[in-house]
PDB file of C-alpha atoms in Angstrom:
ATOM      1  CA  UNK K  10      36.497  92.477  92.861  1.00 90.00           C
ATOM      2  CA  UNK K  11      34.781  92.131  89.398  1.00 92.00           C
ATOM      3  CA  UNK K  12      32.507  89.201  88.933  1.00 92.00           C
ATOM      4  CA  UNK K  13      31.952  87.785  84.755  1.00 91.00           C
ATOM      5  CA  UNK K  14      28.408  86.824  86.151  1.00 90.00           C
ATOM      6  CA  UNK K  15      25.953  87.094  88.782  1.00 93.00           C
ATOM      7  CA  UNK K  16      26.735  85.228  91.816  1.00 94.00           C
ATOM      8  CA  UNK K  17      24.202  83.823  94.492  1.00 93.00           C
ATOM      9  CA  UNK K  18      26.579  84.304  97.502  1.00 91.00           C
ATOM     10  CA  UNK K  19      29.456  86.553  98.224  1.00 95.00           C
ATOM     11  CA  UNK K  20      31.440  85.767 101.564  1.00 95.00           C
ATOM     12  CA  UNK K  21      34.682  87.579 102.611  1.00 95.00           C
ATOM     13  CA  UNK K  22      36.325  86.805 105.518  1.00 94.00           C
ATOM     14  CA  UNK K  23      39.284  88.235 107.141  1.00 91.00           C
ATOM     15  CA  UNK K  24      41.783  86.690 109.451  1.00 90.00           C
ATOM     16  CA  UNK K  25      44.984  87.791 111.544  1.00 85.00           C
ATOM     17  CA  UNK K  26      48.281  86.145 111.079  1.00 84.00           C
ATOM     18  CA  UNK K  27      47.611  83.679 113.441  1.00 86.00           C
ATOM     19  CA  UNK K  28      44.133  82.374 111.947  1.00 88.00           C
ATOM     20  CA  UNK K  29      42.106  84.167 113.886  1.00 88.00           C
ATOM     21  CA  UNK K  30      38.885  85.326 112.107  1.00 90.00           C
ATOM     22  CA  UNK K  31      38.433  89.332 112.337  1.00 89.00           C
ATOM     23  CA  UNK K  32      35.424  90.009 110.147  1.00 91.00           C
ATOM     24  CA  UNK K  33      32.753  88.136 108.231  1.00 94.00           C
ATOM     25  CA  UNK K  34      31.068  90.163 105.623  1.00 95.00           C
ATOM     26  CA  UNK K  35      28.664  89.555 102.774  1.00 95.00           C
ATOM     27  CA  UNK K  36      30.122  91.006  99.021  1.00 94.00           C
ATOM     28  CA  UNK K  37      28.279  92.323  96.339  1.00 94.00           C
ATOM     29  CA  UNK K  38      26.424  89.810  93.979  1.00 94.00           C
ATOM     30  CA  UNK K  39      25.888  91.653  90.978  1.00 95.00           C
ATOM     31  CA  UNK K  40      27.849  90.763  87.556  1.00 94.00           C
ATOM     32  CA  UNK K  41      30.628  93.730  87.102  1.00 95.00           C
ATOM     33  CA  UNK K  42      33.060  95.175  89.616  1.00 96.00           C
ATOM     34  CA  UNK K  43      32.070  95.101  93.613  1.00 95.00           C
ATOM     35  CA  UNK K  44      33.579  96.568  96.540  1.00 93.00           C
ATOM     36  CA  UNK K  45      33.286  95.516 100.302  1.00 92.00           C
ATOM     37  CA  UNK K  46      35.081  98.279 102.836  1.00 89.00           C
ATOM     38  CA  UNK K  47      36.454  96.472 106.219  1.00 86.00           C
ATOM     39  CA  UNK K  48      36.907  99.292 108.955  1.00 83.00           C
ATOM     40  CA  UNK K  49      39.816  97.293 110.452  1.00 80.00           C
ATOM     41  CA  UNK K  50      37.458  96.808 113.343  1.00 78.00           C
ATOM     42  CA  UNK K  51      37.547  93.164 114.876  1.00 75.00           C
ATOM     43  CA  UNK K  52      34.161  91.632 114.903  1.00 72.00           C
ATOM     44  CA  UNK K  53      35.065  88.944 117.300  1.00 64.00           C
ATOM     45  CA  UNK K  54      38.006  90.476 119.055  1.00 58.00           C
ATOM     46  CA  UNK K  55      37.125  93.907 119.151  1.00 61.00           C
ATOM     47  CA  UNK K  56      40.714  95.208 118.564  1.00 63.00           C
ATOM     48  CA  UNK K  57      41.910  97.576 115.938  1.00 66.00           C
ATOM     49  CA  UNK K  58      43.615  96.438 113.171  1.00 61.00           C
ATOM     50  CA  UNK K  59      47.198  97.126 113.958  1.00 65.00           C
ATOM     51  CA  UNK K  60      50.118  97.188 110.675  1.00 62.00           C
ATOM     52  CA  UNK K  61      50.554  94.182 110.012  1.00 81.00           C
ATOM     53  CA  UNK K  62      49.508  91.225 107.497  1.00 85.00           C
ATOM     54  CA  UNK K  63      46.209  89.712 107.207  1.00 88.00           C
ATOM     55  CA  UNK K  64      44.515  87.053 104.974  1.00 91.00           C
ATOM     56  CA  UNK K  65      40.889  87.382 103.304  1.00 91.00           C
ATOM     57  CA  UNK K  66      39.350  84.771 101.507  1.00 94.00           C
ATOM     58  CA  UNK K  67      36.322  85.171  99.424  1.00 94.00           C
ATOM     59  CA  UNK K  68      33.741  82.440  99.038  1.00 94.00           C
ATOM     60  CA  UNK K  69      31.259  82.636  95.864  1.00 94.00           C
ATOM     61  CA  UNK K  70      28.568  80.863  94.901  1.00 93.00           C
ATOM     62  CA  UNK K  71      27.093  80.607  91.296  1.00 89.00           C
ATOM     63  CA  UNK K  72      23.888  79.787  90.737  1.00 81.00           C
ATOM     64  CA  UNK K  73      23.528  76.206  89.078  1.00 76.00           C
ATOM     65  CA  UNK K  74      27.043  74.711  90.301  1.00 76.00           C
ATOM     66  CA  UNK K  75      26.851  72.458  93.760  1.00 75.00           C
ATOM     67  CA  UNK K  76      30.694  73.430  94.371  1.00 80.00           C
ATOM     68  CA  UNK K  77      31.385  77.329  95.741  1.00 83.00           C
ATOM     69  CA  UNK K  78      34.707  78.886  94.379  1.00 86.00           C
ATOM     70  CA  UNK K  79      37.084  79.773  97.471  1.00 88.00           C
ATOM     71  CA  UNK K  80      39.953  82.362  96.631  1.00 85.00           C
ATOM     72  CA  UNK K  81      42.678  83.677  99.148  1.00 85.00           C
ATOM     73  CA  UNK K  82      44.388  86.934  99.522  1.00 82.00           C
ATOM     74  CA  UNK K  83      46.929  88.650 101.587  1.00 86.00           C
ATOM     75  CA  UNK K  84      46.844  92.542 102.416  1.00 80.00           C
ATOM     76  CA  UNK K  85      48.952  94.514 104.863  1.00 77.00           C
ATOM     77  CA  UNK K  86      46.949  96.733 107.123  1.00 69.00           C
ATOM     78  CA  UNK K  87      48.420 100.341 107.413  1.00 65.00           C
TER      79      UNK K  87
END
């Protein structure tokens, strides 16, 4: 993911088709491109990511603004 300026907080997490969260992880801050590598190990669960579809969202936090910008994704695991 690129960011157009440095953020104060960077929080991706990623959840199975059924809402379950899999992984929390912390993103690069820094103003440019950034890159956050998920092993398809479930934090919570402990499975392996199997094929199939699952939903990240990334939570960011600029320094100055109260409100934190929440995005949503879907990627299929292969």
């Amino acid at each position: 993911y690129k960011l157009m300026q440095p953020a104060d907080y960077v929080r991706i997490t990623v959840y199975d088709a059924y809402g379950k969260v899999m992984t929390e992880m912390d993103g690069g801050t820094a103003k440019g491109d950034n890159q956050v590598f998920w092993d398809g190990r479930g934090d919570y669960s402990g499975g392996q990511a199997v094929r199939k579809i699952y939903f990240w969202q990334m939570e960011i936090a600029f320094r100055g603004d109260a409100e934190r910008i929440v995005k949503q994704f879907v990627m299929e695991a292969r």
